[in-house]
Amino acid sequence: MKKLLFPFVILLLFLFCILQPQKAVSGAAAGLSLWYCTVLPTLLPCMVLSGYLISSSLICHLPPAPLAFVAGWFCGYPMGAKTIADLWKNGRISEKKGKRLLRLCCMPSPMFLTGFLCMGMLRLSLLDSLPLLAALYVPPVLCFFLNRPDARHTSSSLPKASTTPSETGFLQTFLNFEKAMMEGFLIMVKIGGYLMFFTMLSYFFRSLIQNPFLSSLIPGFLEMTSGAAFTVQSGLSAPMTAALCFSFASFGGLSGLAQTVSVLKSTPFSGKSYFLWKLFQAVLTFTAILLLYPR
């Protein structure tokens, strides 16, 4: 059954392109516009620079967890996972620590939440947005600190990092930067493809479903940005609209999951456990916002 699910979804998308070409083009254009205008200029420089710095000796003495935290929280999906994968490949963190950091560092950017979601979509002031932001950011922080590893079992083995000379010439430095740049370009192209196809899927289900709640929930489950836009237009109550939009951002959508799994290739980190954690986090965020939304 699992083997047939993905081909079936691709078949639905193909039929959507044939039967409703205008909406399919609109969905593809919306996904690519989001990628080109927002995601590409935001993520690509950070992705290239962080990838180069992690592989260099410049920051080898700095603690890796703050680096993953800053990249994940301030750059958004999937930079946290990308940084954790790079740190593991370079022998900076263990598998156990990487799995723990994934729960904390894979988050939507505060700039996206405050600028696009709170003020742009929901028309909330910064003061009214603070409880909603807390409902999204506090659960992973609590889980991270409550799930502290036992001191007796913290000496898990690290992967063997590739050995490079302590002093390299300009040419080698340039080649290392070029490698990080090409890896960043490849990942960004994949992200653009995922955004395009999942946005098309969200437009497809939006055109089929008449129920306001389901026509918001399913697109948001697929792609958080288009799902938030559809939810705002659905006519649902203000608390329900905010709860759905923030739970979409907390989960990241299946598009965000696909992006994260893509950057975690060749690592021991499980996409299934990541998916279950993000789903649990989205439920916590949804429940908390229904209780905290300003009346």
Short mmCIF file of C-alpha atoms in Angstrom, two decimals:
data_model
loop_
_atom_site.label_atom_id
_atom_site.label_comp_id
_atom_site.label_asym_id
_atom_site.label_seq_id
_atom_site.Cartn_x
_atom_site.Cartn_y
_atom_site.Cartn_z
CA MET A 1 0.00 0.00 0.00
CA LYS A 2 2.81 2.40 0.90
CA LYS A 3 4.51 1.70 -2.43
CA LEU A 4 1.33 2.69 -4.30
CA LEU A 5 0.62 5.89 -2.36
CA PHE A 6 3.26 8.12 -3.95
CA PRO A 7 2.54 6.99 -7.55
CA PHE A 8 -1.17 7.57 -6.87
CA VAL A 9 -0.49 11.13 -5.71
CA ILE A 10 1.65 11.75 -8.80
CA LEU A 11 -1.19 10.41 -10.96
CA LEU A 12 -3.65 12.82 -9.28
CA LEU A 13 -1.29 15.69 -9.93
CA PHE A 14 -0.89 14.68 -13.58
CA LEU A 15 -4.67 14.50 -14.05
CA PHE A 16 -4.99 17.90 -12.37
CA CYS A 17 -2.56 19.36 -14.93
CA ILE A 18 -4.63 17.90 -17.80
CA LEU A 19 -8.16 18.56 -16.51
CA GLN A 20 -7.60 21.94 -14.86
CA PRO A 21 -4.55 23.42 -16.58
CA GLN A 22 -5.31 27.01 -15.54
CA LYS A 23 -5.38 26.18 -11.81
CA ALA A 24 -2.37 23.89 -12.21
CA VAL A 25 -0.40 26.73 -13.80
CA SER A 26 -1.53 29.09 -11.02
CA GLY A 27 -0.36 26.62 -8.37
CA ALA A 28 2.99 26.06 -10.07
CA ALA A 29 3.49 29.80 -10.51
CA ALA A 30 2.63 30.47 -6.86
CA GLY A 31 5.11 27.84 -5.66
CA LEU A 32 7.90 29.04 -7.94
CA SER A 33 7.22 32.68 -7.07
CA LEU A 34 7.50 31.88 -3.37
CA TRP A 35 10.77 30.03 -4.05
CA TYR A 36 12.30 32.74 -6.28
CA CYS A 37 11.18 35.83 -4.37
CA THR A 38 11.49 34.62 -0.78
CA VAL A 39 13.10 31.23 -0.22
CA LEU A 40 16.02 31.49 -2.67
CA PRO A 41 17.43 34.86 -1.50
CA THR A 42 16.81 33.96 2.14
CA LEU A 43 18.24 30.45 2.25
CA LEU A 44 20.90 30.20 -0.46
CA PRO A 45 23.49 32.62 1.02
CA CYS A 46 23.09 31.11 4.51
CA MET A 47 23.23 27.58 3.12
CA VAL A 48 26.43 28.17 1.17
CA LEU A 49 28.21 30.13 3.91
CA SER A 50 27.26 27.79 6.75
CA GLY A 51 28.24 24.74 4.70
CA TYR A 52 31.65 26.24 3.98
CA LEU A 53 32.26 27.39 7.56
CA ILE A 54 31.36 24.02 9.06
CA SER A 55 33.79 22.23 6.75
CA SER A 56 36.57 24.73 7.44
CA SER A 57 38.78 25.06 10.50
CA LEU A 58 37.60 28.60 11.19
CA ILE A 59 34.84 27.70 13.65
CA CYS A 60 36.01 24.23 14.70
CA HIS A 61 36.44 25.36 18.31
CA LEU A 62 32.96 26.88 18.63
CA PRO A 63 30.15 24.74 20.16
CA PRO A 64 28.04 23.20 17.37
CA ALA A 65 24.62 23.39 19.07
CA PRO A 66 24.35 27.23 18.99
CA LEU A 67 25.29 27.23 15.31
CA ALA A 68 22.51 24.76 14.49
CA PHE A 69 20.09 26.75 16.67
CA VAL A 70 20.83 30.09 14.97
CA ALA A 71 20.66 28.58 11.47
CA GLY A 72 17.45 26.68 12.19
CA TRP A 73 15.50 29.38 14.00
CA PHE A 74 16.52 32.45 12.03
CA CYS A 75 16.73 30.97 8.53
CA GLY A 76 13.77 28.56 8.74
CA TYR A 77 13.17 25.20 7.08
CA PRO A 78 15.30 23.26 6.19
CA MET A 79 18.42 25.12 7.38
CA GLY A 80 18.38 23.58 10.86
CA ALA A 81 18.39 20.05 9.45
CA LYS A 82 21.00 20.99 6.83
CA THR A 83 23.33 22.42 9.52
CA ILE A 84 22.87 19.37 11.77
CA ALA A 85 23.60 17.03 8.85
CA ASP A 86 26.77 18.98 7.99
CA LEU A 87 27.90 18.98 11.63
CA TRP A 88 27.42 15.21 11.85
CA LYS A 89 29.23 14.55 8.55
CA ASN A 90 32.17 16.65 9.76
CA GLY A 91 32.36 14.79 13.07
CA ARG A 92 31.22 17.75 15.18
CA ILE A 93 28.20 16.08 16.81
CA SER A 94 27.16 12.52 17.64
CA GLU A 95 24.10 10.76 16.23
CA LYS A 96 22.31 11.02 19.59
CA LYS A 97 22.97 14.75 19.91
CA GLY A 98 21.94 15.32 16.30
CA LYS A 99 18.60 13.60 16.85
CA ARG A 100 18.01 15.73 19.94
CA LEU A 101 18.95 18.93 18.11
CA LEU A 102 16.54 18.12 15.27
CA ARG A 103 13.64 18.61 17.68
CA LEU A 104 14.86 22.06 18.63
CA CYS A 105 16.42 23.50 15.49
CA CYS A 106 13.93 22.67 12.71
CA MET A 107 11.58 25.64 13.02
CA PRO A 108 10.01 28.38 10.88
CA SER A 109 11.82 31.71 10.88
CA PRO A 110 10.52 34.43 13.27
CA MET A 111 10.72 36.88 10.37
CA PHE A 112 8.37 34.69 8.36
CA LEU A 113 5.96 34.32 11.28
CA THR A 114 5.83 37.99 12.30
CA GLY A 115 6.07 39.56 8.85
CA PHE A 116 4.15 37.21 6.60
CA LEU A 117 1.82 35.39 8.97
CA CYS A 118 1.01 37.64 11.93
CA MET A 119 1.06 41.09 10.35
CA GLY A 120 0.55 40.22 6.69
CA MET A 121 -2.07 37.46 6.82
CA LEU A 122 -3.71 37.64 10.26
CA ARG A 123 -3.41 41.45 10.68
CA LEU A 124 -2.24 41.12 14.28
CA SER A 125 -0.13 43.60 16.19
CA LEU A 126 3.23 42.50 17.54
CA LEU A 127 1.84 42.50 21.08
CA ASP A 128 -1.07 40.22 20.12
CA SER A 129 1.35 37.97 18.23
CA LEU A 130 3.57 37.23 21.22
CA PRO A 131 1.32 34.56 22.85
CA LEU A 132 0.94 32.84 19.48
CA LEU A 133 4.70 32.84 18.89
CA ALA A 134 5.19 31.41 22.38
CA ALA A 135 2.71 28.61 21.58
CA LEU A 136 4.90 27.63 18.63
CA TYR A 137 8.41 28.10 20.03
CA VAL A 138 8.05 27.04 23.67
CA PRO A 139 7.10 23.31 23.15
CA PRO A 140 10.34 22.33 21.31
CA VAL A 141 12.45 24.23 23.84
CA LEU A 142 10.76 22.45 26.76
CA CYS A 143 11.09 19.06 25.10
CA PHE A 144 14.75 19.72 24.33
CA PHE A 145 15.65 20.53 27.93
CA LEU A 146 13.35 17.93 29.50
CA ASN A 147 14.84 15.21 27.29
CA ARG A 148 18.40 15.69 28.53
CA PRO A 149 20.59 12.67 27.86
CA ASP A 150 21.88 10.62 30.76
CA ALA A 151 25.41 11.71 31.64
CA ARG A 152 26.42 8.04 31.78
CA HIS A 153 25.52 7.58 28.10
CA THR A 154 26.74 10.75 26.45
CA SER A 155 29.93 9.34 24.99
CA SER A 156 28.36 8.07 21.77
CA SER A 157 30.77 7.74 18.90
CA LEU A 158 31.24 10.46 16.36
CA PRO A 159 31.56 9.84 12.62
CA LYS A 160 35.06 10.08 11.30
CA ALA A 161 35.51 13.52 9.84
CA SER A 162 37.39 13.97 6.63
CA THR A 163 40.93 14.96 7.40
CA THR A 164 42.16 18.15 5.80
CA PRO A 165 45.44 19.96 6.32
CA SER A 166 45.43 22.62 9.01
CA GLU A 167 46.77 25.12 6.55
CA THR A 168 45.49 25.17 3.00
CA GLY A 169 46.34 27.39 0.13
CA PHE A 170 44.05 29.87 -1.53
CA LEU A 171 43.18 27.40 -4.30
CA GLN A 172 42.02 24.74 -1.83
CA THR A 173 40.00 27.34 0.09
CA PHE A 174 38.36 28.45 -3.15
CA LEU A 175 37.57 24.84 -4.12
CA ASN A 176 36.00 24.20 -0.70
CA PHE A 177 33.81 27.27 -1.11
CA GLU A 178 32.86 26.21 -4.64
CA LYS A 179 31.87 22.76 -3.33
CA ALA A 180 29.66 24.33 -0.66
CA MET A 181 28.13 26.61 -3.31
CA MET A 182 27.33 23.74 -5.68
CA GLU A 183 25.78 21.72 -2.84
CA GLY A 184 23.68 24.78 -1.93
CA PHE A 185 22.54 25.21 -5.53
CA LEU A 186 21.52 21.55 -5.79
CA ILE A 187 19.53 21.67 -2.55
CA MET A 188 17.82 24.93 -3.56
CA VAL A 189 16.73 23.44 -6.90
CA LYS A 190 15.21 20.49 -5.01
CA ILE A 191 13.44 22.87 -2.63
CA GLY A 192 12.03 24.80 -5.58
CA GLY A 193 10.69 21.60 -7.12
CA TYR A 194 9.07 20.51 -3.86
CA LEU A 195 7.48 23.93 -3.37
CA MET A 196 6.09 23.90 -6.90
CA PHE A 197 4.59 20.40 -6.78
CA PHE A 198 3.19 20.61 -3.25
CA THR A 199 1.67 24.02 -3.97
CA MET A 200 0.04 22.54 -7.07
CA LEU A 201 -1.34 19.73 -4.90
CA SER A 202 -2.73 22.23 -2.40
CA TYR A 203 -4.50 24.09 -5.25
CA PHE A 204 -5.83 20.76 -6.52
CA PHE A 205 -7.41 19.76 -3.19
CA ARG A 206 -8.62 23.32 -2.62
CA SER A 207 -10.57 23.13 -5.89
CA LEU A 208 -12.19 19.80 -4.91
CA ILE A 209 -13.20 20.41 -1.28
CA GLN A 210 -16.03 22.74 -0.32
CA ASN A 211 -15.87 22.44 3.46
CA PRO A 212 -14.00 25.54 4.78
CA PHE A 213 -12.13 23.65 7.49
CA LEU A 214 -10.98 20.76 5.28
CA SER A 215 -10.19 23.07 2.35
CA SER A 216 -7.80 24.87 4.71
CA LEU A 217 -6.44 21.87 6.62
CA ILE A 218 -5.43 19.68 3.69
CA PRO A 219 -3.59 22.38 1.67
CA GLY A 220 -1.85 23.51 4.87
CA PHE A 221 -0.82 19.94 5.62
CA LEU A 222 0.74 19.84 2.15
CA GLU A 223 2.37 23.30 1.98
CA MET A 224 2.27 25.74 4.87
CA THR A 225 2.38 29.06 2.98
CA SER A 226 -0.44 28.39 0.52
CA GLY A 227 -2.36 26.66 3.32
CA ALA A 228 -2.14 29.80 5.46
CA ALA A 229 -3.35 31.95 2.57
CA PHE A 230 -6.32 29.63 1.91
CA THR A 231 -7.18 29.54 5.63
CA VAL A 232 -7.34 33.32 5.87
CA GLN A 233 -9.74 33.35 2.91
CA SER A 234 -11.92 30.50 4.25
CA GLY A 235 -14.19 32.53 6.56
CA LEU A 236 -13.33 30.52 9.69
CA SER A 237 -13.32 32.24 13.08
CA ALA A 238 -10.26 34.29 14.03
CA PRO A 239 -9.04 31.85 16.74
CA MET A 240 -9.46 28.84 14.43
CA THR A 241 -7.72 30.66 11.57
CA ALA A 242 -4.75 31.58 13.76
CA ALA A 243 -4.56 28.08 15.28
CA LEU A 244 -4.53 26.42 11.85
CA CYS A 245 -1.99 28.86 10.36
CA PHE A 246 0.44 28.48 13.26
CA SER A 247 0.05 24.70 13.36
CA PHE A 248 0.88 24.61 9.63
CA ALA A 249 4.02 26.64 10.34
CA SER A 250 4.92 24.42 13.29
CA PHE A 251 4.52 21.26 11.20
CA GLY A 252 6.16 22.71 8.09
CA GLY A 253 3.89 20.84 5.68
CA LEU A 254 4.77 17.74 3.69
CA SER A 255 6.75 20.08 1.46
CA GLY A 256 8.93 21.06 4.42
CA LEU A 257 9.23 17.39 5.38
CA ALA A 258 10.42 16.49 1.88
CA GLN A 259 12.96 19.33 1.99
CA THR A 260 14.22 18.19 5.39
CA VAL A 261 14.52 14.53 4.35
CA SER A 262 16.41 15.68 1.26
CA VAL A 263 19.11 17.45 3.29
CA LEU A 264 19.32 14.54 5.79
CA LYS A 265 20.40 12.04 3.13
CA SER A 266 23.47 9.96 4.02
CA THR A 267 22.89 10.57 7.74
CA PRO A 268 21.42 8.30 10.44
CA PHE A 269 18.58 10.70 11.18
CA SER A 270 15.12 9.23 10.52
CA GLY A 271 12.56 11.12 8.49
CA LYS A 272 9.76 9.09 10.10
CA SER A 273 10.65 10.12 13.67
CA TYR A 274 11.03 13.72 12.50
CA PHE A 275 7.58 13.59 10.90
CA LEU A 276 5.95 12.22 14.07
CA TRP A 277 7.65 14.83 16.24
CA LYS A 278 6.54 17.72 13.97
CA LEU A 279 3.00 16.36 13.89
CA PHE A 280 2.95 16.22 17.70
CA GLN A 281 4.36 19.75 17.88
CA ALA A 282 1.65 21.00 15.50
CA VAL A 283 -1.07 19.50 17.71
CA LEU A 284 0.44 21.20 20.78
CA THR A 285 0.60 24.53 18.94
CA PHE A 286 -2.97 24.22 17.66
CA THR A 287 -4.34 23.48 21.13
CA ALA A 288 -2.33 26.21 22.85
CA ILE A 289 -3.39 28.91 20.38
CA LEU A 290 -7.07 28.08 20.74
CA LEU A 291 -6.59 28.73 24.46
CA LEU A 292 -4.26 31.76 24.19
CA TYR A 293 -5.78 33.66 21.26
CA PRO A 294 -6.64 37.24 22.35
CA ARG A 295 -10.41 37.64 22.69
#
